[in-house]
Coordinates of C-alpha atoms in Angstrom, one line a residue:
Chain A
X82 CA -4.8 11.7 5.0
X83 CA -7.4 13.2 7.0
X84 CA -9.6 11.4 9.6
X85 CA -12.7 13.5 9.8
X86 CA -14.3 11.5 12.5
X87 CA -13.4 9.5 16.1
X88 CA -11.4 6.5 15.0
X89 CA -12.4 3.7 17.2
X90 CA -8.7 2.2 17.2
X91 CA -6.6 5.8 17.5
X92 CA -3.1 4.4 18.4
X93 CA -3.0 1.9 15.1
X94 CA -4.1 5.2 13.2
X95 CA -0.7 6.8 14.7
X96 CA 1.4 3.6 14.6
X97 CA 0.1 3.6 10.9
X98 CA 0.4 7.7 10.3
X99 CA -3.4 8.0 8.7
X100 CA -3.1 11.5 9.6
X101 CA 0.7 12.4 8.8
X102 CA 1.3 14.9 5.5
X103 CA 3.3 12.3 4.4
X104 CA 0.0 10.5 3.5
X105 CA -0.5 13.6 1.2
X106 CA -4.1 14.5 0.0
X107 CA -6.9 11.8 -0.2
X108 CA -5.9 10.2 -4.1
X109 CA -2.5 9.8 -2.8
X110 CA -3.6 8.4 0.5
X111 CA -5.9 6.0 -1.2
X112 CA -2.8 5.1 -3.4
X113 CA -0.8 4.9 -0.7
X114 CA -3.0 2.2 1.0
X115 CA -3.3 0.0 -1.7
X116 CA 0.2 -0.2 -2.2
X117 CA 0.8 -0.4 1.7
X118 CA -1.8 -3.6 0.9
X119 CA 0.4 -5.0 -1.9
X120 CA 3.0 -4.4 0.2
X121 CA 2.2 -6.8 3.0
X122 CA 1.1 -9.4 0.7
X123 CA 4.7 -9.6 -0.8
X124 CA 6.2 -9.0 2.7
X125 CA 4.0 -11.9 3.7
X126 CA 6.0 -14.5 1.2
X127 CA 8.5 -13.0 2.1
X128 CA 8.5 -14.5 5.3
X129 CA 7.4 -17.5 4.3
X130 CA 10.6 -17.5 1.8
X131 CA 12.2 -16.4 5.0
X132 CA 11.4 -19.6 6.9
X133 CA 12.0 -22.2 3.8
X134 CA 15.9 -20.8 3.6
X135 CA 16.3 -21.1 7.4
X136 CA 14.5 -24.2 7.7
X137 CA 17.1 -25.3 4.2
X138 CA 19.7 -24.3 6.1
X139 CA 19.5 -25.8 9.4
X140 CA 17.7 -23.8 11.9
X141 CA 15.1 -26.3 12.5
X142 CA 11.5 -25.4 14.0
X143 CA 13.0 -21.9 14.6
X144 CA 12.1 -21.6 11.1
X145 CA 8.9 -21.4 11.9
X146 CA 9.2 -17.9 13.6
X147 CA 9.0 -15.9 10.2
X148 CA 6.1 -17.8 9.1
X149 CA 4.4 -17.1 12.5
X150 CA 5.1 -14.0 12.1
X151 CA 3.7 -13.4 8.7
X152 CA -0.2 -14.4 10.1
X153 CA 0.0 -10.9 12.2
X154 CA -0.6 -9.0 9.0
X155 CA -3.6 -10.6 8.4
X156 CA -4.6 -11.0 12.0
X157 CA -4.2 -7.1 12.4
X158 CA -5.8 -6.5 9.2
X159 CA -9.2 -8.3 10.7
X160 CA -9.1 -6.6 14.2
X161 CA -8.8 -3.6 12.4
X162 CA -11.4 -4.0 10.6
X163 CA -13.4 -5.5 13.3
X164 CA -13.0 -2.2 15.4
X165 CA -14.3 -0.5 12.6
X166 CA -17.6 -2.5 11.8
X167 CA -16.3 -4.2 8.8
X168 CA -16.4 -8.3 8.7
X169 CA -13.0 -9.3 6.9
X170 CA -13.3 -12.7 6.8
X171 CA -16.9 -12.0 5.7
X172 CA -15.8 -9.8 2.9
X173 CA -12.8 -12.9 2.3
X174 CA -15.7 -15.1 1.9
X175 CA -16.7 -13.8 -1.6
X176 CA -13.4 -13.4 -2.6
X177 CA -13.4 -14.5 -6.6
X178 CA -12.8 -18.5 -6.7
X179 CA -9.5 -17.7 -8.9
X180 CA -7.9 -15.9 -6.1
X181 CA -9.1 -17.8 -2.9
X182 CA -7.5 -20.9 -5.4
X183 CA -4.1 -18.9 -5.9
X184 CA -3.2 -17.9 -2.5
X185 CA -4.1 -21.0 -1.2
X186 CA -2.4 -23.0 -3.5
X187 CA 0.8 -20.8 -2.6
X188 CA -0.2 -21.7 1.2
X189 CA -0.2 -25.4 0.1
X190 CA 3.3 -25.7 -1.2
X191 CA 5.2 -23.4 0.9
X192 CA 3.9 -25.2 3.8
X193 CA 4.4 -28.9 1.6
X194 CA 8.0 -27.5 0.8
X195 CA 8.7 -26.8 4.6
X196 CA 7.7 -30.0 6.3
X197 CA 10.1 -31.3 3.7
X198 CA 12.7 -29.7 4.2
X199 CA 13.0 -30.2 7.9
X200 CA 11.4 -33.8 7.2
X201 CA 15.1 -34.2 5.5
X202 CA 16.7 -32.8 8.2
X203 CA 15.4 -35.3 10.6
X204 CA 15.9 -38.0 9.0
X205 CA 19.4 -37.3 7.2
X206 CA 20.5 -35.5 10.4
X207 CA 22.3 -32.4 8.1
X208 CA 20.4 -29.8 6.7
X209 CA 19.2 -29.4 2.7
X210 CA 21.9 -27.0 2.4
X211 CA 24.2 -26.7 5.3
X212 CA 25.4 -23.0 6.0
X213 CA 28.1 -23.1 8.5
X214 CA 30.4 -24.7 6.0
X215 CA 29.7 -21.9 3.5
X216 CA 30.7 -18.9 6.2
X217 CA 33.6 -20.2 6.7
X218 CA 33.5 -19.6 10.4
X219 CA 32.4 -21.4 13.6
X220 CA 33.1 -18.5 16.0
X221 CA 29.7 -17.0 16.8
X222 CA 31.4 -13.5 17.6
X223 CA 33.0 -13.4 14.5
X224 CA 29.5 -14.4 12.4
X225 CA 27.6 -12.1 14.3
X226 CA 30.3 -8.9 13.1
X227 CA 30.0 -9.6 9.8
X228 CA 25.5 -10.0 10.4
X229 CA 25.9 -6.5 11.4
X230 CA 28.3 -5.4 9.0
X231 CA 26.3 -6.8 5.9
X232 CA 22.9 -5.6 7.8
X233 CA 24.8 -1.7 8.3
X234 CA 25.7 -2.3 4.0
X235 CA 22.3 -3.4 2.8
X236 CA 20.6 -0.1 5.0
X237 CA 22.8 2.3 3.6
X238 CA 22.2 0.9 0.1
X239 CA 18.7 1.1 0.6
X240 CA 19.1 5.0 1.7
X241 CA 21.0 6.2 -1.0
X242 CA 18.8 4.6 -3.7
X243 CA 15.6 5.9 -2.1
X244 CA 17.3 9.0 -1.9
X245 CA 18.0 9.2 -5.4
X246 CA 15.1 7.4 -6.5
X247 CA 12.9 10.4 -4.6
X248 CA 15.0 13.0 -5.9
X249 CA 14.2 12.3 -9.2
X250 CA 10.6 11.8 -8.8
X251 CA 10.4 15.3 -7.5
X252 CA 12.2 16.7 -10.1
X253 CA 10.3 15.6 -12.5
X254 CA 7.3 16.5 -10.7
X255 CA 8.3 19.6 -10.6
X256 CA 9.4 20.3 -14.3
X257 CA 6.1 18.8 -16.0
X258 CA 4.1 21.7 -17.3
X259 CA 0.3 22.5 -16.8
X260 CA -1.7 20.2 -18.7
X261 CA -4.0 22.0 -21.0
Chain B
X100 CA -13.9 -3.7 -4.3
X101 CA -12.9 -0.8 -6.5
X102 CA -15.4 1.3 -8.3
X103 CA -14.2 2.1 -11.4
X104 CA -16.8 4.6 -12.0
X105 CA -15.4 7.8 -12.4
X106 CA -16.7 12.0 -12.7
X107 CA -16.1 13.6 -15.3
X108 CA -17.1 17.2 -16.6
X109 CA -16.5 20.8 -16.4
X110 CA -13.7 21.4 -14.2
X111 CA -10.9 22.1 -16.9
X112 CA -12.8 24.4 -18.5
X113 CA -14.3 25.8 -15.6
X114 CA -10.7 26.4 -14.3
X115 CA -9.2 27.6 -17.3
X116 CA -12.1 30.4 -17.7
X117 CA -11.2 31.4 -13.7
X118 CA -7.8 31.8 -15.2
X119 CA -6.5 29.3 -12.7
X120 CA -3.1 27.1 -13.3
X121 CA -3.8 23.7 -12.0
X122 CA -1.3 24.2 -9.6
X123 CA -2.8 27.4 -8.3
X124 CA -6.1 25.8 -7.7
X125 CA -4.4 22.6 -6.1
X126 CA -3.2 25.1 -3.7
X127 CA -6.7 26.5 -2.8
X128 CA -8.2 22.9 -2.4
X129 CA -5.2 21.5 -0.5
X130 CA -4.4 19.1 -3.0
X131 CA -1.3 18.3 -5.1
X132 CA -1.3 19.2 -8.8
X133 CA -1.1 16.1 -9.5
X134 CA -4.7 15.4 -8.3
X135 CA -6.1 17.7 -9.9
X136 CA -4.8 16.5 -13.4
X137 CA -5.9 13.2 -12.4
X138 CA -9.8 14.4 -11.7
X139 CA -9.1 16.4 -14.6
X140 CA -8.3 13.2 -16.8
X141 CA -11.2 11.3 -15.4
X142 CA -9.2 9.2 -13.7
X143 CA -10.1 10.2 -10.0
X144 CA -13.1 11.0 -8.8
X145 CA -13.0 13.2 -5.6
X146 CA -14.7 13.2 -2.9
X147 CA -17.6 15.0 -1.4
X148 CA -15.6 17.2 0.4
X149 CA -12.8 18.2 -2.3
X150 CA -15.8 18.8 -4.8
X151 CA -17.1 20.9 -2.5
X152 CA -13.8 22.8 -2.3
X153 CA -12.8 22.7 -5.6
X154 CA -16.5 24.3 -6.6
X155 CA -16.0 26.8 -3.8
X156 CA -12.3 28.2 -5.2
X157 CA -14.0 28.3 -8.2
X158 CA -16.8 30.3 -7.6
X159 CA -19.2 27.7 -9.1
X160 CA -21.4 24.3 -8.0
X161 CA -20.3 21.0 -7.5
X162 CA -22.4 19.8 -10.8
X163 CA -21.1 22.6 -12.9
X164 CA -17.5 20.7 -12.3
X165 CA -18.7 16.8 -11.8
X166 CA -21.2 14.9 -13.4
X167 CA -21.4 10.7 -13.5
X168 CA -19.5 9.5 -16.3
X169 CA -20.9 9.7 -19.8
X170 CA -23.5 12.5 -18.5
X171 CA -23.3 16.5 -19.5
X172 CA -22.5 18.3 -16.8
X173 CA -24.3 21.4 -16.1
X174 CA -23.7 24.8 -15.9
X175 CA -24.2 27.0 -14.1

């Protein structure tokens, strides 16, 4: 994608690669930015999921962390825009009533379904669903192997899927004939 | 948000009569083919600048290729 003008916020345009090839011409850019937009939303419950399954399995208010960190998206999405002249939470404002109504609701219970969870854990004095038990293991050196182990697996199950899943995008990219 | 407006018009045919593939004229614009099937469909409209460029390989205006949706486009 190419930035004609001086971007007021320069370093979040690199840290973001606005102006890398791999943002390819400015359809796919556009593309590219409403996915990266659809992306944060569902890494957003994400970390809310995040911080109900630690919270269900005993970490306490440390399960709080993911959720925290979930509000920089939208924190960084209004400085952003902020920088740039643009109001979000102006623009928020006349969001539709259906979707303001959806993603707070979704706010509600999460947040509902959290203070109960560790509601139950202070008052039973175990958590919902106890994890240690499960693992098998109370040496912390032993758990913190396997973390890394499972962490190394999941990545390089991740790379050889993209890798294939790329590779036959461009293949078929490249076969398609010329529309007429 | 979106504006679902698109442009649609001559740029096929004004392609096809250069005796341009539409990966050849991606490559003049600095586009990939694949944009310039979407314009093509009418689902994309470009911007000011890649009109400009795509009328430019071409050898022809911007409203020979574009016009609003539903409108004849002109030629030139």
């Amino acid at each position: 994608m190419q930035t004609h003008h001086t971007s007021p916020t320069p370093r979040a345009d690199a840290l973001a690669g606005f102006n890398d090839p791999s943002f390819g011409d400015e359809r796919e850019s556009t593309i590219m930015l409403r996915g990266s937009l659809v992306g944060m939303q569902v890494t957003t419950y994400a970390c809310f999921l995040t911080g109900l399954l630690l919270a269900a399995g005993g970490a306490g208010f440390f399960s709080a962390l993911p959720i925290f960190a979930a509000a920089a998206g939208g924190q960084t999405i209004s400085w952003y825009c902020s920088k740039h002249g643009v109001s979000y939470w102006e623009l928020f404002e006349r969001a539709n009533r259906g979707r303001r109504w959806t993603h707070l609701t979704i706010a509600i219970l999460i947040t509902a379904t959290w203070i109960g969870v560790l509601a139950f854990h202070l008052v039973t004095g175990s958590p919902l669903v106890p994890v240690s038990p499960m693992l098998g293991t109370d040496d912390p050196g032993e758990t913190l192997i396997e973390a890394i182990a499972g962490a190394l697996a999941g990545l390089a199950a991740v790379a050889i899927v993209a890798k294939l899943v790329a590779g036959r995008v461009r293949r078929h990219e490249a076969d398609a004939p010329d529309e007429e | 948000m979106t504006d679902t407006s698109t442009v649609t018009g001559g740029l096929r045919a004004v392609r096809k009569a250069a005796g341009l593939t539409q990966a050849q004229l991606a490559g003049e614009v600095g586009v990939s083919r694949q944009t310039i099937i979407a314009i093509e469909r009418g689902n994309y409209s470009p911007s000011v600048y890649l009109a400009l460029r795509a009328a430019r390989a071409l050898d022809t205006t911007v409203e020979a290729l574009f016009s609003p949706d539903g409108a004849p486009s002109t030629t030139r």
